[in-house]
Amino acid sequence: MKLYLVRHGEAQSAEIDPSRGLTTKGIQDIMKVAEFLANAHLTVNNIFHSGKTRAQQTASILADHITVRHGVFDSEGLSPNDDPSIWAVRLSGLTEDTMLVGHLPHLAKLAARLLCDDFKSPLVTFSSAGVICIARSQEGWAIDWMIIPDIIK
């Protein structure tokens, strides 16, 4: 199983947009990443995102570019301060490639929880609109690759 952890694109400040939708740069960055993933023929079974506007917009842009077999779903447990154990437990029962679109610090804690069973040790730095792919084998989870908008031409 492959798990794609995606941090939402750059968001508006709460003063400008109380719902904190994506900025123009945030949209451009996630479009660049989505096009890169489409060219790599990325396929996932599901995309789950937090209920926050910036995560929903990011998930929607990704779903418009990559192959998503089942759908895009708003899901609990992906908000910035949610317990990473919620999704660690859910993932233990999944076998299909899955994408989670969320926020910091939650994504960093979830990655650390999966990779070394310690959500307090930051292992991965998530850029806005960045994607990290981690793969699960019989030995456990391991980083497969990571992409950020700044390295895509």
Coordinates of C-alpha atoms in Angstrom, one line a residue:
M1 CA 0.0 0.0 0.0
K2 CA 1.1 3.5 -0.8
L3 CA 0.0 6.5 1.3
Y4 CA 0.3 10.0 -0.1
L5 CA 0.3 12.7 2.5
V6 CA -0.4 16.1 1.0
R7 CA -0.2 19.5 2.8
H8 CA -2.7 22.0 1.4
G9 CA -1.6 24.8 -0.8
E10 CA -0.8 28.3 0.5
A11 CA -3.9 29.7 2.2
Q12 CA -5.3 33.2 2.6
S13 CA -5.0 34.8 6.0
A14 CA -8.1 34.7 8.2
E15 CA -8.3 38.5 7.9
I16 CA -8.5 38.4 4.1
D17 CA -10.7 35.3 3.9
P18 CA -12.2 33.9 7.1
S19 CA -12.7 30.4 5.4
R20 CA -8.9 30.5 4.5
G21 CA -9.3 29.4 0.9
L22 CA -6.2 29.0 -1.3
T23 CA -4.3 32.0 -2.5
T24 CA -3.5 32.4 -6.2
K25 CA 0.0 31.0 -5.5
G26 CA -1.5 28.1 -3.5
I27 CA -3.7 27.2 -6.6
Q28 CA -0.7 27.5 -8.9
D29 CA 1.5 25.4 -6.7
I30 CA -1.0 22.6 -6.3
M31 CA -1.8 22.7 -10.0
K32 CA 1.9 22.3 -10.7
V33 CA 2.1 19.3 -8.4
A34 CA -1.1 17.8 -9.7
E35 CA 0.1 18.0 -13.3
F36 CA 3.4 16.4 -12.3
L37 CA 1.5 13.5 -10.6
A38 CA -0.8 13.1 -13.6
N39 CA 2.3 12.8 -15.8
A40 CA 3.6 10.1 -13.5
H41 CA 0.2 8.3 -13.9
L42 CA -0.6 8.4 -10.2
T43 CA -3.7 6.4 -9.2
V44 CA -5.3 6.3 -5.8
N45 CA -8.4 4.6 -4.6
N46 CA -9.6 7.4 -2.4
I47 CA -8.7 11.0 -1.4
F48 CA -9.6 12.0 2.1
H49 CA -9.4 15.6 3.2
S50 CA -10.2 17.7 6.3
G51 CA -13.3 19.8 6.2
K52 CA -11.3 23.0 5.9
T53 CA -11.7 25.0 2.7
R54 CA -8.0 25.0 1.8
A55 CA -7.8 21.2 2.1
Q56 CA -11.0 20.6 0.1
Q57 CA -9.7 22.9 -2.7
T58 CA -6.4 21.1 -2.7
A59 CA -8.0 17.7 -2.9
S60 CA -10.4 18.8 -5.7
I61 CA -7.5 20.1 -7.8
L62 CA -5.6 16.9 -7.3
A63 CA -8.7 14.8 -8.2
D64 CA -9.1 16.7 -11.4
H65 CA -5.7 15.6 -12.5
I66 CA -4.9 12.1 -11.2
T67 CA -7.0 8.9 -11.4
V68 CA -9.1 8.5 -8.3
R69 CA -11.0 5.1 -8.4
H70 CA -13.6 5.7 -5.7
G71 CA -13.9 9.3 -4.8
V72 CA -12.9 12.3 -2.7
F73 CA -14.3 12.5 0.8
D74 CA -14.4 14.9 3.7
S75 CA -13.1 13.0 6.7
E76 CA -12.7 13.5 10.4
G77 CA -9.3 13.2 12.0
L78 CA -7.4 15.3 9.5
S79 CA -7.6 18.8 11.1
P80 CA -4.4 20.6 12.2
N81 CA -4.5 19.5 15.9
D82 CA -6.2 16.1 15.6
D83 CA -4.7 13.0 17.2
P84 CA -2.5 11.3 14.6
S85 CA -3.4 7.9 16.1
I86 CA -6.9 8.2 14.6
W87 CA -5.6 7.8 11.1
A88 CA -2.8 5.5 12.1
V89 CA -5.5 3.0 13.3
R90 CA -7.6 3.6 10.2
L91 CA -4.7 3.0 7.9
S92 CA -3.8 -0.3 9.6
G93 CA -7.1 -1.7 8.1
L94 CA -6.6 -0.3 4.6
T95 CA -4.8 -2.0 1.7
E96 CA -5.6 0.3 -1.1
D97 CA -3.4 3.3 -2.2
T98 CA -4.8 6.3 -0.4
M99 CA -4.2 10.1 -0.3
L100 CA -4.7 12.3 2.7
V101 CA -4.9 16.0 2.3
G102 CA -4.4 18.0 5.5
H103 CA -2.5 20.4 7.6
L104 CA 0.4 20.9 10.0
P105 CA 1.1 19.8 12.6
H106 CA -1.1 16.8 12.1
L107 CA 0.6 15.5 8.9
A108 CA 4.0 15.7 10.4
K109 CA 2.9 13.9 13.5
L110 CA 1.1 11.2 11.5
A111 CA 4.2 10.6 9.3
A112 CA 6.4 10.3 12.5
R113 CA 3.8 8.0 14.1
L114 CA 3.8 5.7 11.0
L115 CA 7.5 5.8 10.3
C116 CA 8.9 5.4 13.8
D117 CA 5.9 5.1 16.1
D118 CA 6.7 8.4 17.8
F119 CA 4.5 11.4 16.8
K120 CA 6.7 13.8 18.9
S121 CA 9.8 13.4 16.7
P122 CA 9.4 15.5 13.5
L123 CA 10.9 13.5 10.6
V124 CA 9.5 15.2 7.6
T125 CA 9.2 18.9 6.7
F126 CA 6.0 19.5 4.7
S127 CA 6.0 22.4 2.3
S128 CA 2.7 23.9 1.2
A129 CA 1.4 21.8 -1.7
G130 CA 4.0 19.2 -1.0
V131 CA 3.4 15.4 -1.3
I132 CA 5.2 12.7 0.5
C133 CA 4.7 9.1 -0.5
I134 CA 5.2 6.4 2.1
A135 CA 4.9 2.7 1.4
R136 CA 3.8 0.0 3.8
S137 CA 5.5 -3.4 3.5
Q138 CA 5.6 -6.3 5.9
E139 CA 8.5 -4.5 7.7
G140 CA 6.4 -1.4 8.2
W141 CA 6.2 2.1 6.7
A142 CA 9.1 3.7 4.8
I143 CA 9.5 6.9 2.8
D144 CA 9.3 6.2 -0.9
W145 CA 9.5 9.8 -2.4
M146 CA 8.6 13.4 -1.8
I147 CA 7.8 16.3 -4.2
I148 CA 7.4 20.0 -3.6
P149 CA 6.3 22.7 -6.0
D150 CA 9.7 24.5 -6.0
I151 CA 11.5 21.7 -7.6
I152 CA 9.1 21.2 -10.5
K153 CA 9.8 23.2 -13.6

